[in-house]
PDB file of C-alpha atoms in Angstrom:
ATOM      1  CA  MET A   1       7.853  -5.067   3.675  1.00 70.00           C
ATOM      2  CA  ARG A   2       8.292  -5.708   7.381  1.00 88.00           C
ATOM      3  CA  PHE A   3       9.629  -9.280   7.316  1.00 92.00           C
ATOM      4  CA  LYS A   4      12.551  -9.801   4.938  1.00 95.00           C
ATOM      5  CA  LYS A   5      14.409 -12.990   5.810  1.00 96.00           C
ATOM      6  CA  ILE A   6      13.704 -16.499   7.085  1.00 94.00           C
ATOM      7  CA  SER A   7      16.094 -18.415   9.319  1.00 95.00           C
ATOM      8  CA  VAL A   8      15.497 -22.156   9.016  1.00 95.00           C
ATOM      9  CA  LEU A   9      16.593 -23.746  12.300  1.00 95.00           C
ATOM     10  CA  VAL A  10      17.832 -27.319  11.924  1.00 96.00           C
ATOM     11  CA  PRO A  11      19.005 -29.524  14.784  1.00 96.00           C
ATOM     12  CA  THR A  12      20.600 -32.645  13.300  1.00 96.00           C
ATOM     13  CA  ARG A  13      22.573 -35.676  14.420  1.00 96.00           C
ATOM     14  CA  LYS A  14      24.424 -38.282  12.320  1.00 96.00           C
ATOM     15  CA  ARG A  15      21.952 -38.491   9.435  1.00 96.00           C
ATOM     16  CA  ILE A  16      24.102 -37.411   6.523  1.00 98.00           C
ATOM     17  CA  ALA A  17      21.961 -38.860   3.707  1.00 97.00           C
ATOM     18  CA  ARG A  18      18.865 -37.047   4.953  1.00 96.00           C
ATOM     19  CA  LEU A  19      20.868 -33.898   5.583  1.00 96.00           C
ATOM     20  CA  ARG A  20      22.195 -33.983   2.013  1.00 98.00           C
ATOM     21  CA  THR A  21      18.660 -34.348   0.615  1.00 97.00           C
ATOM     22  CA  MET A  22      17.408 -31.490   2.789  1.00 96.00           C
ATOM     23  CA  ILE A  23      20.243 -29.137   1.804  1.00 98.00           C
ATOM     24  CA  ASP A  24      19.971 -30.003  -1.900  1.00 98.00           C
ATOM     25  CA  SER A  25      16.229 -29.300  -1.861  1.00 96.00           C
ATOM     26  CA  PHE A  26      16.759 -26.061   0.092  1.00 97.00           C
ATOM     27  CA  GLU A  27      19.350 -24.816  -2.382  1.00 98.00           C
ATOM     28  CA  ALA A  28      17.178 -25.780  -5.373  1.00 98.00           C
ATOM     29  CA  THR A  29      14.116 -23.875  -4.121  1.00 96.00           C
ATOM     30  CA  ASN A  30      15.533 -20.960  -2.119  1.00 98.00           C
ATOM     31  CA  ASP A  31      15.191 -17.601  -3.845  1.00 98.00           C
ATOM     32  CA  GLY A  32      17.714 -15.941  -1.540  1.00 97.00           C
ATOM     33  CA  TYR A  33      15.412 -14.906   1.289  1.00 98.00           C
ATOM     34  CA  ALA A  34      16.153 -17.845   3.605  1.00 98.00           C
ATOM     35  CA  VAL A  35      19.236 -19.126   5.398  1.00 98.00           C
ATOM     36  CA  LEU A  36      19.961 -22.415   7.124  1.00 98.00           C
ATOM     37  CA  LEU A  37      21.334 -22.581  10.648  1.00 98.00           C
ATOM     38  CA  PHE A  38      22.376 -25.966  12.069  1.00 98.00           C
ATOM     39  CA  ARG A  39      22.845 -27.316  15.583  1.00 98.00           C
ATOM     40  CA  ILE A  40      24.889 -30.491  16.102  1.00 98.00           C
ATOM     41  CA  ASP A  41      26.095 -32.347  19.159  1.00 97.00           C
ATOM     42  CA  ASP A  42      29.720 -31.977  20.211  1.00 97.00           C
ATOM     43  CA  ASP A  43      30.363 -35.705  19.592  1.00 97.00           C
ATOM     44  CA  ASP A  44      28.880 -35.694  16.068  1.00 97.00           C
ATOM     45  CA  VAL A  45      32.023 -35.668  13.926  1.00 98.00           C
ATOM     46  CA  GLU A  46      30.187 -37.032  10.859  1.00 98.00           C
ATOM     47  CA  SER A  47      27.775 -34.096  10.674  1.00 98.00           C
ATOM     48  CA  TRP A  48      30.571 -31.616  11.365  1.00 98.00           C
ATOM     49  CA  ASP A  49      32.708 -33.033   8.545  1.00 98.00           C
ATOM     50  CA  PHE A  50      29.753 -33.027   6.144  1.00 98.00           C
ATOM     51  CA  LEU A  51      28.583 -29.495   6.968  1.00 98.00           C
ATOM     52  CA  ALA A  52      32.150 -28.138   6.695  1.00 98.00           C
ATOM     53  CA  GLN A  53      31.817 -28.200   2.900  1.00 97.00           C
ATOM     54  CA  TYR A  54      29.083 -25.542   3.091  1.00 97.00           C
ATOM     55  CA  SER A  55      29.123 -21.974   4.330  1.00 96.00           C
ATOM     56  CA  TYR A  56      26.155 -22.408   6.677  1.00 97.00           C
ATOM     57  CA  GLU A  57      26.491 -21.472  10.328  1.00 97.00           C
ATOM     58  CA  VAL A  58      26.771 -24.506  12.606  1.00 98.00           C
ATOM     59  CA  LEU A  59      26.318 -24.378  16.381  1.00 98.00           C
ATOM     60  CA  VAL A  60      27.951 -27.147  18.394  1.00 98.00           C
ATOM     61  CA  GLY A  61      26.841 -28.110  21.883  1.00 97.00           C
ATOM     62  CA  PRO A  62      26.302 -30.968  24.299  1.00 97.00           C
ATOM     63  CA  ARG A  63      23.863 -33.751  23.415  1.00 95.00           C
ATOM     64  CA  LEU A  64      21.857 -33.084  26.593  1.00 93.00           C
ATOM     65  CA  LEU A  65      18.866 -35.467  26.580  1.00 91.00           C
ATOM     66  CA  GLY A  66      18.897 -36.082  22.840  1.00 86.00           C
ATOM     67  CA  TYR A  67      15.568 -35.825  21.048  1.00 83.00           C
ATOM     68  CA  THR A  68      13.737 -34.605  24.150  1.00 85.00           C
ATOM     69  CA  SER A  69      16.080 -31.600  24.212  1.00 89.00           C
ATOM     70  CA  MET A  70      14.791 -30.274  20.887  1.00 89.00           C
ATOM     71  CA  PRO A  71      13.193 -27.192  22.521  1.00 87.00           C
ATOM     72  CA  ALA A  72      16.577 -26.292  24.033  1.00 91.00           C
ATOM     73  CA  PHE A  73      18.259 -26.798  20.653  1.00 93.00           C
ATOM     74  CA  PHE A  74      15.694 -24.540  18.943  1.00 92.00           C
ATOM     75  CA  ASN A  75      16.233 -21.881  21.614  1.00 91.00           C
ATOM     76  CA  GLU A  76      19.989 -21.993  20.988  1.00 95.00           C
ATOM     77  CA  LEU A  77      19.408 -21.665  17.256  1.00 96.00           C
ATOM     78  CA  ALA A  78      16.867 -18.856  17.649  1.00 93.00           C
ATOM     79  CA  ALA A  79      19.377 -16.885  19.729  1.00 95.00           C
ATOM     80  CA  HIS A  80      21.802 -16.957  16.768  1.00 96.00           C
ATOM     81  CA  ALA A  81      19.263 -16.519  13.970  1.00 96.00           C
ATOM     82  CA  THR A  82      19.552 -13.483  11.719  1.00 95.00           C
ATOM     83  CA  GLY A  83      16.107 -13.762  10.115  1.00 94.00           C
ATOM     84  CA  ASP A  84      13.020 -12.026  11.400  1.00 89.00           C
ATOM     85  CA  VAL A  85      10.934 -15.114  10.608  1.00 89.00           C
ATOM     86  CA  LEU A  86      11.966 -18.396  12.221  1.00 88.00           C
ATOM     87  CA  MET A  87      11.153 -21.750  10.641  1.00 89.00           C
ATOM     88  CA  CYS A  88      11.821 -24.783  12.818  1.00 87.00           C
ATOM     89  CA  GLY A  89      12.542 -28.131  11.243  1.00 87.00           C
ATOM     90  CA  ASN A  90      15.059 -30.926  11.059  1.00 87.00           C
ATOM     91  CA  ASP A  91      17.027 -32.963   8.563  1.00 92.00           C
ATOM     92  CA  ASP A  92      13.859 -34.763   7.369  1.00 89.00           C
ATOM     93  CA  MET A  93      12.621 -31.598   5.680  1.00 89.00           C
ATOM     94  CA  VAL A  94      12.407 -31.596   1.893  1.00 91.00           C
ATOM     95  CA  PHE A  95      11.673 -28.277   0.203  1.00 92.00           C
ATOM     96  CA  ARG A  96       9.594 -28.728  -2.939  1.00 90.00           C
ATOM     97  CA  THR A  97       8.040 -25.364  -3.772  1.00 90.00           C
ATOM     98  CA  PRO A  98      10.197 -23.079  -5.917  1.00 94.00           C
ATOM     99  CA  ASN A  99      10.729 -19.665  -4.310  1.00 95.00           C
ATOM    100  CA  TRP A 100       9.022 -20.789  -1.097  1.00 92.00           C
ATOM    101  CA  PRO A 101      10.796 -18.120   1.023  1.00 95.00           C
ATOM    102  CA  SER A 102       9.140 -15.299  -0.911  1.00 95.00           C
ATOM    103  CA  LEU A 103       5.776 -17.023  -0.629  1.00 90.00           C
ATOM    104  CA  VAL A 104       6.131 -17.382   3.155  1.00 89.00           C
ATOM    105  CA  LEU A 105       7.307 -13.784   3.511  1.00 92.00           C
ATOM    106  CA  ASP A 106       4.373 -12.573   1.415  1.00 91.00           C
ATOM    107  CA  ILE A 107       2.004 -14.277   3.857  1.00 87.00           C
ATOM    108  CA  ALA A 108       3.908 -13.029   6.908  1.00 88.00           C
ATOM    109  CA  ASN A 109       3.748  -9.477   5.654  1.00 92.00           C
ATOM    110  CA  GLN A 110      -0.049  -9.640   5.466  1.00 89.00           C
ATOM    111  CA  TYR A 111      -0.093  -9.748   9.268  1.00 84.00           C
ATOM    112  CA  PRO A 112       1.460  -6.621  10.772  1.00 79.00           C
ATOM    113  CA  ASP A 113       1.244  -8.073  14.286  1.00 81.00           C
ATOM    114  CA  GLY A 114       3.305 -11.064  13.147  1.00 77.00           C
ATOM    115  CA  LEU A 115       0.763 -13.685  14.226  1.00 75.00           C
ATOM    116  CA  PHE A 116      -0.419 -16.132  11.598  1.00 71.00           C
ATOM    117  CA  ASP A 117      -0.716 -19.813  10.722  1.00 67.00           C
ATOM    118  CA  ILE A 118       0.034 -20.895   7.187  1.00 69.00           C
ATOM    119  CA  GLY A 119      -1.223 -24.422   7.775  1.00 59.00           C
ATOM    120  CA  VAL A 120       2.054 -26.313   7.856  1.00 57.00           C
ATOM    121  CA  SER A 121       1.582 -30.057   8.130  1.00 55.00           C
ATOM    122  CA  THR A 122       4.122 -32.855   8.340  1.00 53.00           C
ATOM    123  CA  TYR A 123       4.176 -36.589   7.801  1.00 55.00           C
ATOM    124  CA  ASN A 124       4.459 -37.256  11.529  1.00 56.00           C
ATOM    125  CA  GLU A 125       2.416 -34.269  12.670  1.00 58.00           C
ATOM    126  CA  THR A 126       0.825 -35.921  15.720  1.00 60.00           C
ATOM    127  CA  HIS A 127       4.271 -36.456  17.209  1.00 53.00           C
ATOM    128  CA  TYR A 128       6.430 -33.634  15.979  1.00 51.00           C
ATOM    129  CA  PRO A 129       4.887 -30.499  14.487  1.00 49.00           C
ATOM    130  CA  PHE A 130       7.061 -28.009  12.692  1.00 52.00           C
ATOM    131  CA  TYR A 131       6.110 -24.392  12.701  1.00 51.00           C
ATOM    132  CA  ILE A 132       7.015 -20.957  11.516  1.00 51.00           C
ATOM    133  CA  GLU A 133       7.301 -18.318  14.185  1.00 50.00           C
ATOM    134  CA  ILE A 134       6.958 -14.609  13.741  1.00 50.00           C
ATOM    135  CA  GLY A 135       7.701 -12.253  16.516  1.00 49.00           C
ATOM    136  CA  ARG A 136      11.253 -11.239  15.956  1.00 47.00           C
ATOM    137  CA  ALA A 137      10.052  -8.144  14.174  1.00 41.00           C
ATOM    138  CA  HIS A 138      12.135  -5.064  14.576  1.00 39.00           C
ATOM    139  CA  VAL A 139      10.196  -2.721  16.823  1.00 34.00           C
TER     140      VAL A 139
END
């Protein structure tokens, strides 16, 4: 198996209720092959205090241009990710499929070049698509 771990990259800001739902669903469906990595703004004390109760890695940085800086936030997160599959999302994500990390990794490992599309769709897909990126394979 070439790909073994998924890093779920999650920029978030002051949305604790949604963050709680996302984390609860992640923990209920994760089979151990995925980790969460958060990015919060340096003035977001609420998210910091909430995330402190977990053992997830949290990056803290300047707010920059807010929502329009999402690509920069994902780049920061990707630079710290430990998985060889990157899944970009946010605190609106709700994980519903049991053992979804193994299912995603099974698909990823069918493509030795690391290029594939598993057909991810979102509620607001015309404005903000989420995706899974392969390409961090160990060469």
